[in-house]
Tab-separated table of C-alpha atoms and ligand atoms in Angstrom:
chain	number	residue	atom	x	y	z
A	259	MET	CA	-70.255	-151.461	-59.509
A	260	ILE	CA	-68.726	-151.433	-55.912
A	261	HIS	CA	-67.480	-155.494	-55.229
A	262	ILE	CA	-66.129	-156.326	-52.210
A	263	GLU	CA	-64.499	-159.524	-51.378
A	264	ASN	CA	-63.429	-161.112	-48.159
A	265	LEU	CA	-62.568	-157.803	-46.566
A	266	GLN	CA	-60.989	-157.530	-43.051
A	267	LYS	CA	-59.529	-154.645	-41.260
A	268	VAL	CA	-57.809	-155.296	-38.003
A	269	TYR	CA	-56.625	-151.978	-36.230
A	270	GLU	CA	-53.308	-152.834	-34.735
A	271	ASP	CA	-53.497	-150.956	-31.355
A	272	ILE	CA	-56.520	-152.981	-30.292
A	273	PRO	CA	-55.667	-155.663	-27.527
A	274	GLY	CA	-55.971	-159.010	-29.006
A	275	HIS	CA	-56.092	-157.705	-32.519
A	276	VAL	CA	-59.938	-158.405	-32.766
A	277	PRO	CA	-60.745	-157.331	-36.579
A	278	ALA	CA	-62.967	-154.215	-36.627
A	279	ILE	CA	-64.741	-156.018	-39.963
A	280	GLN	CA	-64.120	-159.574	-41.189
A	281	GLN	CA	-65.218	-161.699	-43.932
A	282	ILE	CA	-67.209	-158.858	-45.664
A	283	HIS	CA	-68.563	-159.759	-49.294
A	284	LEU	CA	-70.688	-157.131	-50.862
A	285	GLN	CA	-72.185	-156.312	-54.363
A	286	ILE	CA	-73.502	-152.740	-54.711
A	287	ASN	CA	-75.128	-152.109	-58.179
A	288	ARG	CA	-75.069	-149.022	-60.055
A	289	GLY	CA	-77.569	-146.635	-59.220
A	290	GLU	CA	-78.907	-148.242	-56.067
A	291	ILE	CA	-79.225	-146.930	-52.607
A	292	PHE	CA	-77.581	-149.614	-50.305
A	293	GLY	CA	-77.874	-149.250	-46.489
A	294	ILE	CA	-75.713	-150.969	-43.924
A	295	ILE	CA	-77.451	-150.966	-40.547
A	296	GLY	CA	-75.606	-151.972	-36.854
A	297	HIS	CA	-75.321	-150.986	-33.537
A	298	SER	CA	-72.409	-148.640	-32.420
A	299	GLY	CA	-69.145	-150.575	-32.750
A	300	ALA	CA	-70.340	-153.108	-35.390
A	301	GLY	CA	-67.607	-151.766	-37.761
A	302	LYS	CA	-69.782	-150.013	-40.310
A	303	SER	CA	-67.398	-146.756	-40.396
A	304	THR	CA	-64.431	-149.195	-40.830
A	305	LEU	CA	-66.218	-150.773	-43.772
A	306	LEU	CA	-67.294	-147.586	-45.456
A	307	ARG	CA	-63.705	-145.637	-44.980
A	308	CYS	CA	-62.381	-148.934	-46.602
A	309	VAL	CA	-64.554	-148.310	-49.792
A	310	ASN	CA	-62.553	-144.937	-50.627
A	311	LEU	CA	-59.656	-146.485	-49.012
A	312	LEU	CA	-59.578	-143.579	-46.008
A	313	GLU	CA	-58.933	-146.836	-44.122
A	314	ARG	CA	-56.339	-149.481	-45.844
A	315	PRO	CA	-57.890	-152.903	-45.382
A	316	SER	CA	-55.841	-155.551	-43.772
A	317	SER	CA	-56.770	-157.971	-46.437
A	318	GLY	CA	-59.419	-158.545	-49.143
A	319	THR	CA	-60.430	-156.830	-52.055
A	320	ILE	CA	-62.374	-153.720	-53.186
A	321	GLN	CA	-63.200	-153.107	-56.706
A	322	ILE	CA	-65.140	-150.331	-58.252
A	323	ASP	CA	-66.187	-150.615	-61.822
A	324	GLY	CA	-63.609	-153.472	-62.249
A	325	GLU	CA	-60.705	-151.362	-60.832
A	326	GLU	CA	-59.135	-152.935	-57.654
A	327	MET	CA	-58.850	-149.984	-55.002
A	328	THR	CA	-55.933	-151.387	-53.339
A	329	ARG	CA	-53.625	-151.326	-56.038
A	330	LEU	CA	-53.892	-147.651	-57.015
A	331	ASP	CA	-50.763	-145.702	-56.839
A	332	SER	CA	-51.331	-142.329	-54.698
A	333	ARG	CA	-52.253	-140.129	-58.020
A	334	GLN	CA	-54.692	-142.900	-59.488
A	335	LEU	CA	-56.386	-143.014	-56.013
A	336	GLN	CA	-56.775	-139.216	-55.792
A	337	ALA	CA	-58.418	-139.192	-59.039
A	338	LYS	CA	-60.591	-142.192	-58.111
A	339	ARG	CA	-61.584	-140.596	-54.770
A	340	ARG	CA	-62.748	-137.547	-56.746
A	341	LYS	CA	-65.723	-139.407	-58.211
A	342	ILE	CA	-66.667	-140.809	-54.680
A	343	GLY	CA	-68.311	-138.207	-52.368
A	344	MET	CA	-68.802	-138.387	-48.658
A	345	ILE	CA	-71.004	-136.934	-45.976
A	346	PHE	CA	-70.510	-137.206	-42.371
A	347	GLN	CA	-72.678	-137.390	-39.330
A	348	HIS	CA	-71.090	-133.910	-37.715
A	349	PHE	CA	-70.902	-132.617	-41.234
A	350	ASN	CA	-66.906	-131.579	-40.923
A	351	LEU	CA	-67.269	-128.326	-42.563
A	352	LEU	CA	-64.629	-125.833	-42.700
A	353	SER	CA	-65.978	-123.313	-40.001
A	354	SER	CA	-64.032	-120.341	-41.072
A	355	SER	CA	-65.115	-120.581	-44.815
A	356	THR	CA	-68.352	-119.867	-46.213
A	357	VAL	CA	-71.028	-121.726	-47.646
A	358	ALA	CA	-69.797	-121.093	-51.045
A	359	GLU	CA	-66.039	-121.267	-50.258
A	360	ASN	CA	-66.816	-124.906	-48.588
A	361	ILE	CA	-68.494	-126.116	-51.726
A	362	ALA	CA	-65.578	-124.766	-54.012
A	363	PHE	CA	-63.012	-126.457	-51.688
A	364	PRO	CA	-62.918	-129.623	-53.787
A	365	LEU	CA	-63.379	-128.077	-56.924
A	366	LYS	CA	-60.156	-125.909	-56.220
A	367	LEU	CA	-58.321	-129.167	-55.343
A	368	ALA	CA	-59.214	-130.671	-58.640
A	369	GLY	CA	-57.821	-127.623	-60.432
A	370	MET	CA	-60.813	-126.224	-61.762
A	371	GLU	CA	-60.649	-122.629	-63.121
A	372	GLN	CA	-62.540	-119.665	-61.053
A	373	ALA	CA	-65.317	-118.812	-63.455
A	374	LYS	CA	-66.214	-122.339	-63.464
A	375	ILE	CA	-66.178	-122.960	-60.144
A	376	GLN	CA	-68.552	-119.766	-59.511
A	377	ALA	CA	-71.011	-121.437	-62.082
A	378	ARG	CA	-70.638	-124.857	-60.287
A	379	ILE	CA	-71.362	-123.281	-56.749
A	380	GLN	CA	-74.599	-121.850	-58.261
A	381	GLU	CA	-75.604	-125.060	-59.628
A	382	LEU	CA	-75.045	-127.121	-56.295
A	383	LEU	CA	-76.635	-124.534	-54.091
A	384	ASP	CA	-79.600	-124.575	-56.481
A	385	LEU	CA	-79.419	-128.610	-56.257
A	386	VAL	CA	-79.467	-128.138	-52.543
A	387	GLY	CA	-81.559	-125.468	-52.176
A	388	LEU	CA	-79.301	-122.896	-50.469
A	389	GLN	CA	-79.442	-120.217	-53.070
A	390	GLU	CA	-79.934	-117.571	-50.057
A	391	HIS	CA	-77.272	-118.937	-47.863
A	392	ALA	CA	-73.815	-118.700	-50.081
A	393	ASN	CA	-72.161	-116.417	-47.979
A	394	LYS	CA	-72.990	-117.515	-44.738
A	395	TYR	CA	-70.552	-119.119	-42.193
A	396	PRO	CA	-71.644	-122.814	-40.858
A	397	ASN	CA	-72.371	-121.174	-37.637
A	398	GLN	CA	-75.118	-119.528	-38.931
A	399	LEU	CA	-76.636	-122.569	-40.514
A	400	SER	CA	-79.218	-125.161	-38.913
A	401	GLY	CA	-78.201	-128.680	-38.826
A	402	GLY	CA	-80.258	-129.353	-41.856
A	403	GLN	CA	-78.531	-126.806	-43.668
A	404	LYS	CA	-75.187	-127.716	-43.015
A	405	GLN	CA	-75.591	-130.907	-44.201
A	406	ARG	CA	-76.905	-129.758	-47.383
A	407	VAL	CA	-73.521	-127.776	-47.516
A	408	GLY	CA	-72.020	-131.198	-47.065
A	409	ILE	CA	-73.890	-132.805	-49.834
A	410	ALA	CA	-73.187	-130.150	-52.267
A	411	ARG	CA	-69.678	-130.348	-51.334
A	412	ALA	CA	-69.597	-134.142	-51.690
A	413	LEU	CA	-71.201	-133.757	-55.116
A	414	ALA	CA	-69.119	-130.816	-56.607
A	415	ASN	CA	-66.899	-133.237	-58.631
A	416	HIS	CA	-69.692	-135.163	-59.934
A	417	PRO	CA	-69.116	-138.346	-58.176
A	418	ASP	CA	-70.629	-141.768	-59.211
A	419	ILE	CA	-70.790	-142.553	-55.745
A	420	LEU	CA	-72.013	-141.041	-52.325
A	421	LEU	CA	-70.838	-142.619	-49.066
A	422	CYS	CA	-72.953	-141.461	-46.048
A	423	ASP	CA	-71.641	-141.980	-42.590
A	424	GLU	CA	-74.778	-141.514	-40.382
A	425	ALA	CA	-75.687	-138.296	-42.440
A	426	THR	CA	-78.781	-137.896	-40.460
A	427	SER	CA	-77.862	-139.406	-36.839
A	428	ALA	CA	-77.359	-135.706	-35.584
A	429	LEU	CA	-80.609	-134.223	-36.983
A	430	ASP	CA	-84.046	-133.882	-35.784
A	431	PRO	CA	-86.680	-136.107	-37.163
A	432	GLN	CA	-88.414	-133.540	-39.677
A	433	THR	CA	-85.180	-132.525	-40.899
A	434	THR	CA	-83.677	-136.135	-41.276
A	435	LYS	CA	-86.854	-136.623	-43.490
A	436	ALA	CA	-85.918	-133.764	-45.661
A	437	ILE	CA	-82.234	-134.769	-46.006
A	438	LEU	CA	-83.415	-138.297	-46.817
A	439	ALA	CA	-85.729	-136.744	-49.341
A	440	LEU	CA	-82.830	-134.804	-50.966
A	441	LEU	CA	-80.668	-137.964	-51.102
A	442	LEU	CA	-83.344	-140.025	-53.007
A	443	ASP	CA	-83.806	-136.861	-55.313
A	444	ILE	CA	-80.069	-136.804	-56.126
A	445	ASN	CA	-80.132	-140.632	-56.655
A	446	GLN	CA	-83.144	-140.667	-59.035
A	447	LYS	CA	-82.083	-137.388	-60.693
A	448	LEU	CA	-78.366	-137.949	-60.962
A	449	GLY	CA	-78.052	-141.689	-60.732
A	450	ILE	CA	-75.414	-141.607	-58.004
A	451	THR	CA	-74.924	-144.798	-56.321
A	452	ILE	CA	-75.317	-144.305	-52.667
A	453	LEU	CA	-73.935	-146.618	-49.628
A	454	LEU	CA	-75.286	-145.227	-46.513
A	455	ILE	CA	-74.653	-146.488	-43.043
A	456	THR	CA	-76.886	-145.812	-40.118
A	457	HIS	CA	-78.428	-147.479	-36.771
A	458	GLU	CA	-81.941	-146.171	-37.547
A	459	MET	CA	-84.271	-148.736	-39.503
A	460	GLN	CA	-86.325	-145.612	-40.474
A	461	VAL	CA	-83.406	-144.328	-42.392
A	462	ILE	CA	-83.457	-147.650	-44.366
A	463	ARG	CA	-87.027	-147.982	-44.617
A	464	ALA	CA	-87.476	-144.647	-46.161
A	465	ILE	CA	-85.005	-144.736	-49.097
A	466	CYS	CA	-82.920	-147.768	-49.273
A	467	ASP	CA	-83.285	-150.500	-52.131
A	468	ARG	CA	-81.284	-153.260	-50.090
A	469	VAL	CA	-79.855	-153.641	-47.022
A	470	ALA	CA	-77.108	-155.409	-45.053
A	471	VAL	CA	-77.422	-155.707	-41.192
A	472	MET	CA	-73.925	-155.756	-39.270
A	473	GLU	CA	-73.004	-157.019	-35.969
A	474	LYS	CA	-69.340	-157.618	-34.251
A	475	GLY	CA	-67.778	-157.009	-38.011
A	476	LEU	CA	-69.662	-159.212	-39.717
A	477	ILE	CA	-72.794	-158.975	-41.909
A	478	VAL	CA	-75.456	-161.092	-40.662
A	479	GLU	CA	-77.992	-160.826	-42.985
A	480	THR	CA	-78.747	-159.029	-46.437
A	481	GLY	CA	-81.414	-158.541	-48.700
A	482	LYS	CA	-83.938	-156.445	-50.329
A	483	VAL	CA	-85.585	-153.823	-47.803
A	484	LEU	CA	-88.767	-155.116	-48.080
A	485	ASP	CA	-87.964	-158.871	-47.406
A	486	VAL	CA	-85.829	-157.852	-44.516
A	487	PHE	CA	-88.971	-156.232	-43.099
A	488	LEU	CA	-91.272	-158.965	-43.596
A	489	LYS	CA	-88.944	-162.049	-42.961
A	490	PRO	CA	-86.023	-161.025	-40.692
A	491	GLN	CA	-83.965	-163.939	-39.750
A	492	HIS	CA	-81.244	-162.543	-37.407
A	493	PRO	CA	-82.099	-161.802	-33.876
A	494	VAL	CA	-80.233	-158.300	-34.542
A	495	THR	CA	-82.222	-157.764	-37.749
A	496	LYS	CA	-85.726	-158.414	-35.611
A	497	ASP	CA	-84.527	-155.776	-33.170
A	498	PHE	CA	-84.000	-153.414	-35.732
A	499	VAL	CA	-87.368	-153.969	-37.337
A	500	GLY	CA	-88.449	-153.617	-34.085
A	501	GLN	CA	-87.532	-149.981	-33.676
A	502	VAL	CA	-90.164	-149.413	-36.563
A	503	SER	CA	-92.924	-149.016	-34.175
A	504	ASP	CA	-95.977	-149.164	-36.637
A	505	PHE	CA	-94.588	-152.142	-38.225
A	506	SER	CA	-95.032	-155.635	-36.522
A	507	THR	CA	-93.197	-159.188	-37.328
A	508	SER	CA	-93.551	-162.395	-35.507
A	509	SER	CA	-91.060	-161.255	-33.048
A	510	GLY	CA	-93.081	-158.008	-32.572
A	511	ASN	CA	-95.498	-157.241	-29.954
A	512	ASP	CA	-98.984	-158.717	-31.054
A	513	GLN	CA	-98.627	-161.374	-28.413
A	514	GLY	CA	-101.464	-159.616	-26.378
A	515	ILE	CA	-103.867	-160.208	-29.299
A	516	ILE	CA	-102.997	-163.566	-29.904
A	517	GLN	CA	-103.378	-164.776	-26.225
A	518	SER	CA	-106.548	-163.151	-25.796
A	519	ASP	CA	-109.742	-165.131	-25.575
A	520	ARG	CA	-110.146	-165.531	-29.103
A	521	HIS	CA	-111.809	-168.669	-30.963
A	522	GLY	CA	-111.232	-168.041	-34.448
A	523	THR	CA	-108.248	-168.196	-36.465
A	524	LEU	CA	-105.822	-165.430	-36.298
A	525	ILE	CA	-103.614	-164.393	-39.033
A	526	ARG	CA	-101.507	-161.669	-40.086
A	527	ILE	CA	-101.594	-160.681	-43.854
A	528	THR	CA	-99.136	-158.145	-45.212
A	529	TYR	CA	-99.838	-156.475	-48.758
A	530	ILE	CA	-97.655	-154.652	-51.041
A	531	GLY	CA	-98.034	-152.098	-53.727
A	532	GLU	CA	-101.388	-151.188	-55.238
A	533	GLN	CA	-103.423	-153.993	-53.513
A	534	THR	CA	-102.946	-152.179	-50.520
A	535	TYR	CA	-105.916	-150.189	-51.153
A	536	GLU	CA	-108.224	-152.795	-52.779
A	537	PRO	CA	-110.599	-154.629	-50.562
A	538	ILE	CA	-109.160	-158.292	-51.277
A	539	LEU	CA	-110.006	-159.737	-48.061
A	540	PHE	CA	-113.768	-158.900	-48.614
A	541	GLU	CA	-113.686	-160.106	-52.032
A	542	THR	CA	-112.030	-163.655	-50.947
A	543	VAL	CA	-114.497	-164.197	-48.024
A	544	LYS	CA	-117.694	-162.890	-49.840
A	545	SER	CA	-118.900	-166.241	-51.310
A	546	THR	CA	-117.551	-168.499	-48.220
A	547	ASN	CA	-119.226	-169.063	-44.626
A	548	VAL	CA	-116.140	-167.154	-43.326
A	549	SER	CA	-116.377	-164.021	-41.630
A	550	PHE	CA	-113.458	-161.758	-40.503
A	551	ALA	CA	-112.847	-158.899	-37.825
A	552	ILE	CA	-109.974	-156.753	-38.111
A	553	LEU	CA	-108.070	-156.540	-34.854
A	554	GLN	CA	-105.244	-154.266	-35.983
A	555	GLY	CA	-104.034	-152.817	-38.928
A	556	THR	CA	-101.353	-150.416	-40.296
A	557	ILE	CA	-100.728	-148.821	-43.747
A	558	SER	CA	-97.332	-147.370	-44.429
A	559	SER	CA	-94.728	-147.190	-47.086
A	560	MET	CA	-91.497	-148.325	-47.747
A	561	LYS	CA	-89.213	-146.305	-50.249
A	562	SER	CA	-92.278	-145.193	-52.185
A	563	VAL	CA	-93.895	-148.534	-52.076
A	564	PRO	CA	-97.012	-148.525	-49.979
A	565	TYR	CA	-97.620	-151.655	-47.763
A	566	GLY	CA	-100.249	-152.393	-45.332
A	567	GLN	CA	-100.440	-155.159	-42.350
A	568	LEU	CA	-103.692	-156.542	-40.786
A	569	VAL	CA	-103.955	-158.709	-38.080
A	570	VAL	CA	-107.299	-160.435	-38.615
A	571	GLU	CA	-109.515	-163.050	-36.891
A	572	LEU	CA	-111.296	-165.396	-39.342
A	573	THR	CA	-114.317	-167.118	-37.761
A	574	GLY	CA	-117.204	-169.417	-39.066
A	575	GLY	CA	-116.893	-172.280	-41.616
A	576	HIS	CA	-114.862	-175.308	-41.439
A	577	GLN	CA	-111.376	-175.580	-40.867
A	578	GLU	CA	-110.847	-176.434	-44.641
A	579	GLU	CA	-112.802	-173.291	-45.529
A	580	ILE	CA	-110.539	-171.133	-43.680
A	581	ALA	CA	-107.501	-172.912	-45.004
A	582	SER	CA	-108.729	-172.107	-48.598
A	583	VAL	CA	-109.486	-168.470	-47.829
A	584	ILE	CA	-105.777	-168.399	-46.524
A	585	ALA	CA	-104.748	-170.288	-49.829
A	586	LYS	CA	-106.751	-167.651	-52.019
A	587	LEU	CA	-105.060	-164.823	-50.101
A	588	GLU	CA	-101.686	-166.180	-50.915
A	589	GLN	CA	-102.730	-166.747	-54.437
A	590	GLU	CA	-103.325	-163.027	-54.649
A	591	GLY	CA	-99.778	-162.441	-53.613
A	592	ILE	CA	-100.421	-161.497	-49.956
A	593	ASP	CA	-98.211	-162.544	-47.525
A	594	VAL	CA	-100.108	-164.483	-44.877
A	595	GLU	CA	-98.986	-165.713	-41.361
A	596	VAL	CA	-100.974	-167.807	-39.465
A	597	LEU	CA	-100.697	-166.603	-35.580
A	598	THR	CA	-102.785	-169.042	-33.778
A	599	PRO	CA	-101.115	-172.403	-32.790
B	833	ADP	N1	-58.868	-145.434	-35.570
B	833	ADP	C1	-59.407	-146.711	-34.827
B	833	ADP	N2	-58.604	-147.370	-34.342
B	833	ADP	C2	-58.668	-148.235	-33.254
B	833	ADP	N3	-59.696	-148.914	-33.432
B	833	ADP	C3	-60.727	-148.412	-33.947
B	833	ADP	C4	-60.843	-147.316	-35.061
B	833	ADP	N4	-61.827	-147.128	-35.361
B	833	ADP	C5	-62.640	-147.808	-35.086
B	833	ADP	N5	-61.944	-149.011	-34.063
B	833	ADP	C6	-62.616	-149.822	-33.613
B	833	ADP	O1	-63.314	-150.857	-34.380
B	833	ADP	C7	-64.785	-151.249	-33.879
B	833	ADP	C8	-65.479	-150.833	-34.935
B	833	ADP	O2	-65.685	-149.357	-35.218
B	833	ADP	P1	-66.639	-148.575	-36.348
B	833	ADP	O3	-66.217	-149.062	-37.626
B	833	ADP	O4	-66.373	-147.044	-35.942
B	833	ADP	O5	-67.892	-149.152	-36.209
B	833	ADP	P2	-69.585	-148.428	-36.153
B	833	ADP	O6	-69.438	-147.322	-37.410
B	833	ADP	O7	-70.317	-149.421	-36.654
B	833	ADP	O8	-69.700	-147.685	-34.850
B	833	ADP	C9	-64.923	-150.575	-32.620
B	833	ADP	O9	-64.473	-151.611	-31.845
B	833	ADP	C10	-64.014	-149.351	-32.664
B	833	ADP	O10	-63.672	-149.027	-31.391
B	834	MG	MG1	-69.471	-145.271	-37.145
């Protein structure tokens, strides 16, 4: 649906003309929630703003449904932008307009007649849960409510794509959760493709299907969220995964356990989906001489998929027997990482 090839953007007023983004290739599929994560200055906003041409790229191409954005004339671009909603970290609401007027704004621009606008406002207020607040002004709303207005406004003209620039970064964790749940709901109910940028791995984990990691204007890693969490490759990715405290990887902080005085074989197993709740470990060692002790464990979920991680010490039995237990776990589709050298 969105196809980006070899995109670069150089802001001319930067000394030395360092590109804000370069060599960006991305394919975003219809209906997915795609996350872009990176530290401040990595080029996330620049990339996002190139998608709807709020920023004109220096070179490269952006196709949306096969249409090359950089070749549209201003009238065509305006029509295309109507189908791309956008929300912002600081909401960007009109402070002297009511909630209803803010939502009506893009509808008026699109030339919708008054009676239809009123009906559409009601639908949108229902969708984002602001029925009671139509006549309030932005400064009478909480941050979460302001973002709901932003979302309603962005969805007013039935867009196919929603761009989210740090949409939850100004919100507290509880409100962040509620807004992410709303975005997921909108994605599932309306089939809208969501492209979001964030510096928080929690956001990626909560709702994204795939993620790209940006650093210094480049995409350094991309993949399914689960794969990136389980096997982060780039140091920056490992850093971000480390932000999610209940998730450890080989770069994580279980060195303490590994270095403690253990005689058995230490493994970390990660299991995903339904099997999370099955006693596979017990079943696997039952008929062997191997026994196990769970040293550390977490159960959580990624989007709606449950996963669990355990650090386990295997003792007893011969090396071959332990190796065969590990092989059996892997046959069950469990990811096993041997931690002891
Ligand atoms: N309008 C602009 N003019 C000049 N430089 C800019 C402009 N917008 C962003 N930059 C620079 O481009 C780089 C990427 O910025 P940005 O895309 O905002 O990153 P992020 O959203 O990841 O924080 C930064 O070095 C920033 O200073
Ligand atoms: Mg930004």
